[in-house]
Tab-separated table of C-alpha atoms in Angstrom:
chain	number	residue	atom	x	y	z
A	1	ASP	CA	140.308	-5.089	124.349
A	2	GLY	CA	139.957	-2.642	121.447
A	3	VAL	CA	143.447	-3.098	119.916
A	4	GLU	CA	142.388	-4.808	116.690
A	5	VAL	CA	139.558	-2.990	114.964
A	6	GLY	CA	137.906	-4.175	111.768
A	7	GLY	CA	135.178	-2.132	110.118
A	8	ASP	CA	133.632	1.176	110.996
A	9	HIS	CA	130.903	-0.497	113.033
A	10	GLU	CA	133.430	-2.203	115.303
A	11	LEU	CA	135.358	1.053	115.575
A	12	ARG	CA	132.282	2.988	116.687
A	13	SER	CA	131.309	0.227	119.098
A	14	GLY	CA	134.768	0.326	120.637
A	15	GLU	CA	134.600	4.111	121.038
A	16	ASP	CA	131.171	3.899	122.671
A	17	GLY	CA	132.417	1.199	125.014
A	18	MET	CA	135.443	3.290	125.969
A	19	LEU	CA	133.218	6.291	126.682
A	20	ASN	CA	130.958	4.215	128.936
A	21	VAL	CA	133.949	2.872	130.865
A	22	VAL	CA	135.372	6.378	131.335
A	23	VAL	CA	132.071	7.763	132.635
A	24	VAL	CA	131.679	4.899	135.119
A	25	MET	CA	135.279	5.201	136.340
A	26	LYS	CA	134.904	8.937	136.887
A	27	SER	CA	131.749	8.488	138.900
A	28	ILE	CA	133.198	5.692	141.045
A	29	THR	CA	136.427	7.615	141.687
A	30	HIS	CA	134.587	10.726	142.850
A	31	LYS	CA	132.598	8.588	145.286
A	32	VAL	CA	135.731	6.794	146.473
A	33	LEU	CA	137.478	10.093	147.214
A	34	GLN	CA	134.749	10.946	149.724
A	35	MET	CA	135.380	7.850	151.827
A	36	PRO	CA	138.667	8.870	153.552
A	37	LYS	CA	137.059	12.142	154.617
A	38	HIS	CA	134.596	10.112	156.666
A	39	ASN	CA	137.178	7.654	158.039
A	40	MET	CA	136.065	4.858	155.712
A	41	THR	CA	138.405	2.312	154.142
A	42	VAL	CA	138.631	2.471	150.356
A	43	PRO	CA	138.402	-0.946	148.632
A	44	THR	CA	141.618	-1.554	146.726
A	45	PHE	CA	139.917	-2.802	143.567
A	46	LEU	CA	138.000	0.491	143.321
A	47	ASN	CA	140.993	2.764	143.920
A	48	LEU	CA	142.555	3.824	140.616
A	49	TYR	CA	145.192	5.807	142.500
A	50	SER	CA	146.502	2.621	144.136
A	51	VAL	CA	145.958	0.186	141.253
A	52	PRO	CA	146.180	2.182	137.994
A	53	LEU	CA	147.153	-0.703	135.674
A	54	VAL	CA	143.826	-0.611	133.870
A	55	LEU	CA	144.517	3.026	132.968
A	56	GLY	CA	147.703	2.014	131.170
A	57	GLU	CA	145.868	-0.692	129.222
A	58	MET	CA	143.154	1.746	128.199
A	59	LEU	CA	145.706	4.330	127.064
A	60	ASP	CA	147.703	1.750	125.078
A	61	ALA	CA	144.557	0.504	123.333
A	62	ALA	CA	143.556	4.059	122.418
A	63	LEU	CA	147.054	4.876	121.126
A	64	ASN	CA	147.080	1.750	118.937
A	65	ILE	CA	143.965	2.818	117.039
A	66	CYS	CA	144.511	6.581	117.022
A	67	GLU	CA	145.587	6.525	113.364
A	68	LYS	CA	142.071	5.295	112.497
A	69	SER	CA	140.157	7.237	115.134
A	70	CYS	CA	141.197	9.457	118.022
A	71	GLN	CA	137.885	9.581	119.887
A	72	ALA	CA	138.865	6.785	122.261
A	73	LEU	CA	142.162	8.544	123.020
A	74	CYS	CA	140.293	11.754	123.862
A	75	PHE	CA	138.043	9.843	126.265
A	76	VAL	CA	140.977	8.224	128.077
A	77	LEU	CA	142.922	11.489	128.310
A	78	ASP	CA	139.843	13.167	129.737
A	79	LEU	CA	139.760	10.541	132.501
A	80	LEU	CA	143.474	10.978	133.240
A	81	ILE	CA	143.148	14.765	133.378
A	82	ASP	CA	140.289	14.402	135.831
A	83	LEU	CA	142.276	12.036	138.063
A	84	LEU	CA	145.205	14.470	138.180
A	85	THR	CA	143.269	17.687	138.694
A	86	THR	CA	139.925	16.905	140.339
A	87	LYS	CA	139.087	19.041	143.361
A	88	GLU	CA	137.507	15.983	144.963
A	89	ASN	CA	141.070	14.837	145.678
A	90	THR	CA	141.808	17.827	147.918
A	91	PHE	CA	140.741	18.873	151.375
A	92	SER	CA	138.425	21.832	151.051
A	93	THR	CA	138.862	24.955	153.172
A	94	GLU	CA	135.206	25.896	152.735
A	95	PRO	CA	132.799	25.873	155.713
A	96	ASP	CA	131.391	22.532	156.779
A	97	THR	CA	128.302	22.055	154.594
A	98	ASN	CA	126.429	19.267	152.852
A	99	GLY	CA	127.460	16.624	155.361
A	100	ARG	CA	131.247	17.176	155.178
A	101	ILE	CA	131.546	16.855	158.926
A	102	TYR	CA	135.248	15.988	159.226
A	103	GLU	CA	136.863	18.451	156.854
A	104	HIS	CA	137.061	21.265	159.388
A	105	LEU	CA	139.144	18.956	161.598
A	106	LEU	CA	141.568	18.190	158.771
A	107	VAL	CA	142.238	21.732	157.554
A	108	GLY	CA	145.502	23.036	158.962
A	109	MET	CA	146.878	19.595	159.869
A	110	SER	CA	149.977	18.162	158.277
A	111	PRO	CA	149.570	15.342	155.720
A	112	ASN	CA	150.947	12.772	158.167
A	113	SER	CA	148.556	13.909	160.904
A	114	ARG	CA	145.640	13.637	158.513
A	115	ARG	CA	146.645	10.119	157.553
A	116	ASN	CA	146.998	9.098	161.193
A	117	LEU	CA	143.560	10.511	161.958
A	118	MET	CA	142.032	8.603	159.050
A	119	GLY	CA	143.907	5.384	159.812
A	120	MET	CA	146.086	5.550	156.699
A	121	SER	CA	149.719	4.518	156.457
A	122	PRO	CA	152.447	7.212	156.182
A	123	PRO	CA	153.241	8.289	152.598
A	124	SER	CA	156.253	6.896	150.811
A	125	GLY	CA	159.052	9.102	149.527
A	126	ALA	CA	157.717	9.112	145.964
A	127	GLU	CA	154.206	9.796	147.182
A	128	GLN	CA	155.418	12.674	149.350
A	129	LYS	CA	157.037	14.302	146.306
A	130	SER	CA	153.729	14.166	144.433
A	131	ILE	CA	151.967	16.147	147.179
A	132	LEU	CA	152.189	19.813	146.282
A	133	PRO	CA	152.715	22.225	149.202
A	134	GLY	CA	149.649	24.320	148.409
A	135	ARG	CA	147.390	21.405	147.525
A	136	THR	CA	146.828	18.757	150.193
A	137	MET	CA	145.812	15.600	148.349
A	138	ILE	CA	143.716	12.753	149.676
A	139	MET	CA	145.165	10.229	147.229
A	140	GLY	CA	148.691	10.586	145.876
A	141	THR	CA	149.033	10.517	142.092
A	142	HIS	CA	152.581	9.121	142.027
A	143	ARG	CA	151.501	5.659	140.789
A	144	ILE	CA	149.455	7.127	137.949
A	145	GLU	CA	152.343	9.425	136.999
A	146	ALA	CA	154.794	6.511	136.970
A	147	LEU	CA	152.437	4.591	134.707
A	148	LEU	CA	152.160	7.486	132.266
A	149	ARG	CA	155.844	8.354	131.923
A	150	SER	CA	156.546	5.570	129.437
A	151	ARG	CA	153.643	6.824	127.270
A	152	TYR	CA	154.805	10.451	127.112
A	153	PRO	CA	156.954	10.020	123.934
A	154	LYS	CA	154.004	8.724	121.888
A	155	LEU	CA	151.834	11.556	123.119
A	156	THR	CA	154.467	14.150	122.195
A	157	ILE	CA	154.450	12.777	118.626
A	158	ILE	CA	150.708	13.452	118.504
A	159	LEU	CA	151.337	16.892	119.957
A	160	ARG	CA	153.689	17.634	117.072
A	161	GLY	CA	150.987	16.560	114.658
A	162	ASP	CA	153.019	13.924	112.820
A	163	LEU	CA	150.373	11.221	113.078
A	164	ALA	CA	147.883	13.541	111.394
A	165	CYS	CA	150.388	13.984	108.549
A	166	ASN	CA	150.941	10.182	108.313
A	167	SER	CA	154.682	10.789	108.181
A	168	GLY	CA	155.664	8.160	110.746
A	169	LYS	CA	158.499	10.362	111.971
A	170	HIS	CA	158.855	13.796	113.444
A	171	ILE	CA	161.158	16.725	112.855
A	172	PRO	CA	162.594	18.318	116.015
A	173	GLY	CA	160.968	21.648	116.703
A	174	HIS	CA	158.304	21.103	114.033
A	175	VAL	CA	154.643	21.554	114.896
A	176	SER	CA	151.870	20.823	112.428
A	177	ALA	CA	149.753	23.784	111.348
A	178	ARG	CA	146.350	22.406	112.378
A	179	VAL	CA	145.335	21.715	115.963
A	180	GLY	CA	142.189	19.595	116.059
A	181	SER	CA	140.313	18.260	119.072
A	182	THR	CA	142.793	15.437	119.722
A	183	ARG	CA	145.878	17.651	119.907
A	184	LEU	CA	143.930	20.103	122.028
A	185	ARG	CA	143.106	17.308	124.484
A	186	VAL	CA	146.763	16.158	124.490
A	187	THR	CA	147.725	19.767	125.237
A	188	GLU	CA	145.327	19.838	128.191
A	189	PHE	CA	146.817	16.555	129.416
A	190	PHE	CA	150.405	17.843	129.356
A	191	VAL	CA	149.309	21.101	130.991
A	192	ALA	CA	147.785	19.065	133.833
A	193	CYS	CA	151.005	17.057	134.179
A	194	LEU	CA	153.112	20.224	134.266
A	195	ARG	CA	150.896	21.743	136.926
A	196	HIS	CA	150.304	18.760	139.213
A	197	GLY	CA	153.126	16.344	138.409
A	198	GLY	CA	155.884	15.392	140.815
A	199	GLU	CA	159.613	15.936	140.432
A	200	GLU	CA	160.259	12.886	138.233
A	201	THR	CA	157.334	13.733	135.970
A	202	GLN	CA	158.558	17.301	135.587
A	203	SER	CA	162.060	16.092	134.778
A	204	ILE	CA	160.860	13.788	131.990
A	205	LEU	CA	158.620	16.472	130.529
A	206	CYS	CA	161.596	18.838	130.392
A	207	LYS	CA	163.740	16.223	128.640
A	208	LEU	CA	160.998	15.791	126.052
A	209	ASN	CA	160.831	19.595	125.583
A	210	VAL	CA	157.104	19.595	126.307
A	211	PRO	CA	157.041	23.250	127.492
A	212	MET	CA	158.805	24.297	124.289
A	213	LEU	CA	156.362	22.231	122.207
A	214	LEU	CA	153.416	23.885	123.929
A	215	TRP	CA	154.887	27.299	123.192
A	216	GLU	CA	155.476	26.421	119.523
A	217	LEU	CA	151.892	25.215	119.338
A	218	PHE	CA	150.767	28.514	120.841
A	219	ARG	CA	152.750	30.568	118.319
A	220	SER	CA	151.936	28.508	115.218
A	221	ASN	CA	148.144	28.695	115.650
A	222	PRO	CA	147.231	32.389	115.868
A	223	LEU	CA	143.500	31.754	115.373
A	224	CYS	CA	142.880	28.908	117.843
A	225	SER	CA	141.561	30.807	120.862
A	226	MET	CA	140.788	27.649	122.876
A	227	LEU	CA	144.416	26.562	122.596
A	228	HIS	CA	145.605	30.053	123.570
A	229	CYS	CA	143.453	29.986	126.706
A	230	VAL	CA	144.712	26.555	127.793
A	231	ILE	CA	148.408	27.391	127.412
A	232	SER	CA	148.297	30.967	128.717
A	233	ASN	CA	146.239	29.919	131.744
A	234	SER	CA	148.771	27.167	132.392
A	235	VAL	CA	151.652	29.663	132.411
A	236	VAL	CA	149.789	32.139	134.610
A	237	ASP	CA	148.686	29.457	137.073
A	238	CYS	CA	152.171	27.967	137.211
A	239	PHE	CA	153.942	31.240	138.050
A	240	LYS	CA	151.241	32.388	140.454
A	241	HIS	CA	150.360	29.225	142.358
A	242	GLY	CA	152.659	26.484	141.075
A	243	THR	CA	155.732	24.869	142.547
A	244	ASP	CA	159.386	25.590	141.882
A	245	ILE	CA	159.520	22.360	139.864
A	246	SER	CA	156.756	23.386	137.476
A	247	ARG	CA	158.186	26.897	137.087
A	248	LYS	CA	161.601	25.438	136.392
A	249	SER	CA	160.104	23.354	133.578
A	250	TRP	CA	158.828	26.452	131.824
A	251	MET	CA	161.991	28.446	132.501
A	252	GLU	CA	164.160	25.713	131.006
A	253	GLY	CA	161.927	25.854	127.934
A	254	ASN	CA	163.110	29.476	127.350
A	255	LEU	CA	159.696	30.895	128.155
A	256	ILE	CA	160.899	34.416	129.002
A	257	PRO	CA	163.020	34.981	125.830
A	258	ASN	CA	160.271	33.532	123.648
A	259	LEU	CA	157.641	35.648	125.364
A	260	LEU	CA	159.700	38.821	124.899
A	261	GLN	CA	160.168	38.020	121.217
A	262	CYS	CA	156.454	37.357	120.844
A	263	TRP	CA	155.711	40.675	122.558
A	264	ASP	CA	157.781	42.560	119.975
A	265	GLU	CA	155.984	40.779	117.141
A	266	VAL	CA	152.428	41.400	118.321
A	267	TYR	CA	153.183	45.062	119.092
A	268	SER	CA	154.870	45.779	115.766
A	269	SER	CA	152.044	44.886	113.398
A	270	PRO	CA	152.624	46.952	110.221
A	271	ASP	CA	148.935	47.230	109.330
A	272	GLY	CA	147.888	48.381	112.789
A	273	TRP	CA	145.716	45.353	113.503
A	274	SER	CA	145.895	43.711	116.904
A	275	SER	CA	147.045	40.095	116.910
A	276	GLY	CA	144.639	37.424	118.135
A	277	ILE	CA	147.091	36.344	120.838
A	278	ARG	CA	147.879	39.845	122.072
A	279	GLY	CA	145.624	39.648	125.133
A	280	HIS	CA	147.115	36.307	126.171
A	281	VAL	CA	150.655	37.623	125.679
A	282	ILE	CA	149.874	40.625	127.893
A	283	LYS	CA	148.440	38.353	130.582
A	284	MET	CA	151.474	36.040	130.567
A	285	MET	CA	153.949	38.931	130.429
A	286	ASP	CA	152.241	40.617	133.366
A	287	THR	CA	152.502	37.421	135.418
A	288	ILE	CA	156.158	36.889	134.498
A	289	ALA	CA	157.029	40.508	135.336
A	290	THR	CA	155.351	40.213	138.736
A	291	PHE	CA	157.182	36.953	139.386
A	292	VAL	CA	160.577	38.406	138.428
A	293	ALA	CA	159.968	41.498	140.575
A	294	SER	CA	159.319	39.306	143.622
A	295	PHE	CA	162.228	36.963	142.915
A	296	PRO	CA	164.579	36.513	145.896
A	297	ALA	CA	167.795	38.485	145.549
A	298	GLU	CA	169.961	35.420	146.150
A	299	GLN	CA	168.291	33.620	143.220
A	300	MET	CA	168.212	36.587	140.849
A	301	SER	CA	171.396	35.382	139.164
A	302	SER	CA	169.432	32.515	137.578
A	303	ILE	CA	167.734	35.055	135.272
A	304	ASP	CA	169.807	36.759	132.586
A	305	PRO	CA	170.393	40.443	133.522
A	306	GLU	CA	169.550	41.479	129.965
A	307	LEU	CA	166.167	39.773	130.257
A	308	ARG	CA	165.504	41.526	133.553
A	309	GLU	CA	166.269	44.895	131.949
A	310	LYS	CA	163.896	44.188	129.057
A	311	ILE	CA	161.134	43.163	131.448
A	312	GLN	CA	161.659	46.305	133.505
A	313	ALA	CA	161.551	48.429	130.343
A	314	LEU	CA	158.242	46.820	129.388
A	315	CYS	CA	156.840	47.461	132.861
A	316	ASP	CA	157.723	51.142	132.488
A	317	GLY	CA	156.370	51.330	128.935
A	318	GLU	CA	153.883	49.236	126.988
A	319	LEU	CA	153.120	46.742	129.753
A	320	GLY	CA	152.558	49.528	132.246
A	321	HIS	CA	150.170	51.185	129.804
A	322	ALA	CA	148.328	47.883	129.293
A	323	ARG	CA	148.025	47.418	133.054
A	324	GLY	CA	146.536	50.882	133.382
A	325	LEU	CA	143.961	50.192	130.684
A	326	GLU	CA	143.071	46.850	132.241
A	327	ALA	CA	142.232	48.587	135.513
A	328	LEU	CA	139.643	50.771	133.744
A	329	PRO	CA	136.103	49.678	132.864
A	330	LEU	CA	135.939	48.302	129.317
A	331	GLY	CA	139.699	48.697	129.046
A	332	GLY	CA	139.366	52.469	129.038
A	333	GLU	CA	137.270	52.476	125.880
A	334	VAL	CA	133.915	54.292	125.955
A	335	PRO	CA	131.418	53.093	123.336
A	336	HIS	CA	131.263	55.752	120.629
A	337	SER	CA	127.830	57.125	119.776
A	338	SER	CA	127.269	59.226	116.675
A	339	VAL	CA	124.097	60.770	118.138
A	340	LYS	CA	124.865	64.108	119.797
A	341	THR	CA	122.741	66.667	121.556
A	342	ASN	CA	122.673	70.278	120.382
A	343	SER	CA	124.262	71.597	123.567
A	344	ASP	CA	127.520	70.968	125.407
A	345	ASP	CA	128.470	68.359	122.774
A	346	GLU	CA	127.396	65.568	125.133
A	347	GLU	CA	126.903	62.049	123.958
A	348	PHE	CA	123.264	61.131	123.609
A	349	ALA	CA	123.760	57.971	125.685
A	350	ASP	CA	124.476	60.181	128.705
A	351	VAL	CA	121.312	62.253	128.159
A	352	LEU	CA	118.711	59.661	127.211
A	353	ASP	CA	117.785	57.810	130.411
A	354	MET	CA	115.395	55.170	129.183
A	355	GLU	CA	113.676	54.509	132.527
A	356	ASP	CA	112.842	58.161	133.136
A	357	LEU	CA	111.928	58.573	129.480
A	358	ILE	CA	109.427	55.713	129.529
A	359	GLU	CA	107.830	57.001	132.724
A	360	GLY	CA	107.621	60.534	131.295
A	361	LEU	CA	106.071	59.322	128.053
A	362	ALA	CA	103.511	57.343	130.023
A	363	ARG	CA	102.579	60.511	131.938
A	364	GLN	CA	102.659	62.558	128.674
A	365	GLU	CA	105.102	65.090	130.076
A	366	SER	CA	106.564	67.659	127.689
A	367	GLU	CA	110.262	67.326	128.571
A	368	PRO	CA	110.586	63.542	127.975
A	369	ILE	CA	108.643	63.869	124.708
A	370	GLN	CA	111.017	66.607	123.546
A	371	ARG	CA	114.016	64.409	124.369
A	372	TYR	CA	112.518	61.498	122.481
A	373	SER	CA	111.766	63.715	119.495
A	374	LYS	CA	115.456	64.719	119.374
A	375	TYR	CA	116.318	61.034	119.284
A	376	LEU	CA	114.397	60.754	115.995
A	377	LEU	CA	116.398	63.524	114.346
A	378	THR	CA	119.168	62.904	111.851
A	379	PRO	CA	122.457	62.853	113.856
A	380	GLU	CA	124.482	64.902	111.386
A	381	GLN	CA	122.060	67.857	111.231
A	382	VAL	CA	120.396	68.458	114.570
A	383	PRO	CA	118.556	71.812	114.550
A	384	ASP	CA	118.189	74.088	117.515
A	385	ILE	CA	115.478	72.911	119.882
A	386	ASP	CA	113.635	76.233	119.722
A	387	THR	CA	113.803	76.530	115.910
A	388	PRO	CA	110.877	75.157	113.886
A	389	ILE	CA	111.782	72.742	111.128
A	390	ASP	CA	110.779	73.770	107.633
A	391	SER	CA	109.510	71.490	104.899
A	392	GLN	CA	112.867	71.440	103.117
A	393	ASP	CA	114.522	70.019	106.223
A	394	ALA	CA	111.785	67.411	106.427
A	395	HIS	CA	112.672	66.129	102.954
A	396	GLN	CA	116.311	65.874	104.091
A	397	GLY	CA	115.380	63.439	106.826
A	398	PHE	CA	114.372	65.736	109.709
A	399	VAL	CA	111.310	65.109	111.801
A	400	PRO	CA	108.546	67.346	110.349
A	401	LEU	CA	107.391	68.802	113.662
A	402	THR	CA	105.805	72.232	113.549
A	403	SER	CA	107.506	73.023	116.850
A	404	LEU	CA	109.223	71.143	119.626
A	405	ASP	CA	107.645	73.420	122.211
A	406	GLY	CA	104.063	73.317	123.322
A	407	PRO	CA	101.650	70.979	125.026
A	408	PRO	CA	102.072	67.185	124.795
A	409	GLU	CA	99.032	66.842	122.520
A	410	ARG	CA	100.648	69.070	119.908
A	411	LEU	CA	103.934	67.158	120.066
A	412	ILE	CA	102.148	63.837	119.734
A	413	ALA	CA	100.335	65.132	116.657
A	414	GLY	CA	103.693	66.156	115.187
A	415	LEU	CA	105.151	62.724	115.860
A	416	ASN	CA	102.153	61.175	114.087
A	417	GLU	CA	102.930	63.316	111.063
A	418	THR	CA	106.547	62.148	111.272
A	419	ALA	CA	105.547	58.497	111.304
A	420	ALA	CA	103.359	59.018	108.250
A	421	GLU	CA	106.149	60.802	106.356
A	422	VAL	CA	108.675	58.074	107.178
A	423	ALA	CA	106.339	55.175	106.464
A	424	VAL	CA	105.155	56.444	103.053
A	425	PRO	CA	108.029	56.817	100.546
A	426	GLU	CA	107.791	59.193	97.605
A	427	ALA	CA	107.563	56.385	95.063
A	428	SER	CA	104.575	54.907	96.887
A	429	ARG	CA	102.707	58.221	97.014
A	430	SER	CA	102.901	58.599	93.228
A	431	ASN	CA	101.793	55.011	92.678
A	432	PRO	CA	98.093	54.894	91.724
A	433	ASP	CA	97.819	51.411	93.213
A	434	TYR	CA	98.853	52.671	96.630
A	435	MET	CA	95.855	51.895	98.834
A	436	GLU	CA	94.213	54.641	100.836
A	437	ASP	CA	93.885	52.372	103.852
A	438	GLU	CA	97.679	51.882	103.808
A	439	GLN	CA	98.164	55.641	103.919
A	440	LEU	CA	95.807	55.876	106.853
A	441	SER	CA	97.481	53.040	108.758
A	442	ALA	CA	100.922	54.604	108.319
A	443	GLY	CA	100.062	57.554	110.562
A	444	ASN	CA	98.176	55.814	113.354
A	445	TYR	CA	100.997	55.134	115.793
A	446	LEU	CA	100.405	57.401	118.782
A	447	GLU	CA	96.676	58.180	118.730
A	448	PRO	CA	93.575	56.175	117.792
A	449	THR	CA	92.175	56.544	114.288
A	450	SER	CA	88.837	58.132	113.540
A	451	GLN	CA	87.916	55.386	111.096
A	452	PRO	CA	84.898	53.264	112.053
A	453	PRO	CA	85.650	49.800	113.418
A	454	PRO	CA	85.658	46.989	110.877
A	455	GLY	CA	82.414	45.155	110.326
A	456	PRO	CA	81.726	41.427	110.404
A	457	ALA	CA	83.899	39.018	108.514
A	458	GLU	CA	81.336	38.617	105.739
A	459	ASP	CA	81.265	42.387	105.096
A	460	ARG	CA	85.038	42.474	104.838
A	461	MET	CA	84.974	39.644	102.334
A	462	GLU	CA	82.523	41.596	100.188
A	463	THR	CA	84.896	44.569	100.043
A	464	THR	CA	87.877	42.439	99.054
A	465	GLY	CA	86.064	40.970	96.086
A	466	LEU	CA	86.168	37.288	97.084
A	467	SER	CA	84.190	34.849	95.014
A	468	SER	CA	81.266	32.997	96.516
A	469	ALA	CA	83.353	29.818	96.683
A	470	GLU	CA	86.008	31.579	98.757
A	471	LYS	CA	83.577	33.033	101.280
A	472	LEU	CA	83.030	31.391	104.627
A	473	PRO	CA	79.814	29.351	104.910
């Protein structure tokens, strides 16, 4: 069953076998969850929500070998996360499509009415607690949650990182510095339990200080953006769409004081650099402030008045400013362009419309060609559009056009001269080995050359000085 593992070959074989089992179980479960929607009886031996014992055995086997390899544990946790959070286990409110012919009858009905319609027995008390008010579930997860509760302590040890340090014991409040894929998957598992778990699950997670551990993990890994997204999204989702139980779990973990302290730290960087978690802190703080503002007056006493004052001060100050920037395109930042026009100090990006420019160049109109010629000028020293550019300016990097006014043919000729000047550096011109054909090719960008077309391949080989052995037969 994967508990005793010998060499590396057996270890890899066990991991591959666990992955295959997880993939098959996921596929079967998603099919099984469609059956009650069509008034079909689910076979008990295929229903992991009713008979989850095999899940406990798989998790125990993965935990027993996690000191040697954690791949199997990641596979099992991925299956458990899917069972707790899959949308296949909810009644959709979308229009009736793809053969879901009964869902429109079930939307809006109470859970008991749905079960009566589908011929299912009424839910037990524990199962009723696992059904979240805003998420009508087809299969209750209470049996899976009960199976997992006894495994939570071992998983919290992994979350602290003690197994990776081979210490065999953990220090309260200590979180290892490195995350890794295994701890990230354990984090996702606990986030799913906090979001979708019932009252007993939430109570045990609070006793194990899981919310506080997640926060310490968030703070001690400033460069792990994937971890930041998982935890910050969990907090935002909990306070926007979660239950009172899940919010209570985070509140008892001192989320608001810790978040306020973190806010002061990320906004008081001495070197002026923005912290990597600053965006996530703003997102969580915005959600918490909105939640506190809509808190019922009779329950407001559960939040420390000093904390409420600090949150209100943030809303009037830095958080309010951040909200205003978030409402603007690109956060209120306009991309800076160093290329300026010679009039009205406009940014060149506002003047150079590429679609109109391409069409104008194709029609050889004067105005688009003049605009494109200005684009080739050095940004720091843009001359007046009506002033000819002298030879001294050309050596300083200006386009050597005789004039920017005149017919398109004259401007094109000037641009050809520019291309030749740019393509041929001074050192190359003074080099006696610089080929004349290279000088000619450097200026042939916008108009055809007057050189005769190349002759046959044999003639070209004669001019290059190939030996008779190198020539083509």
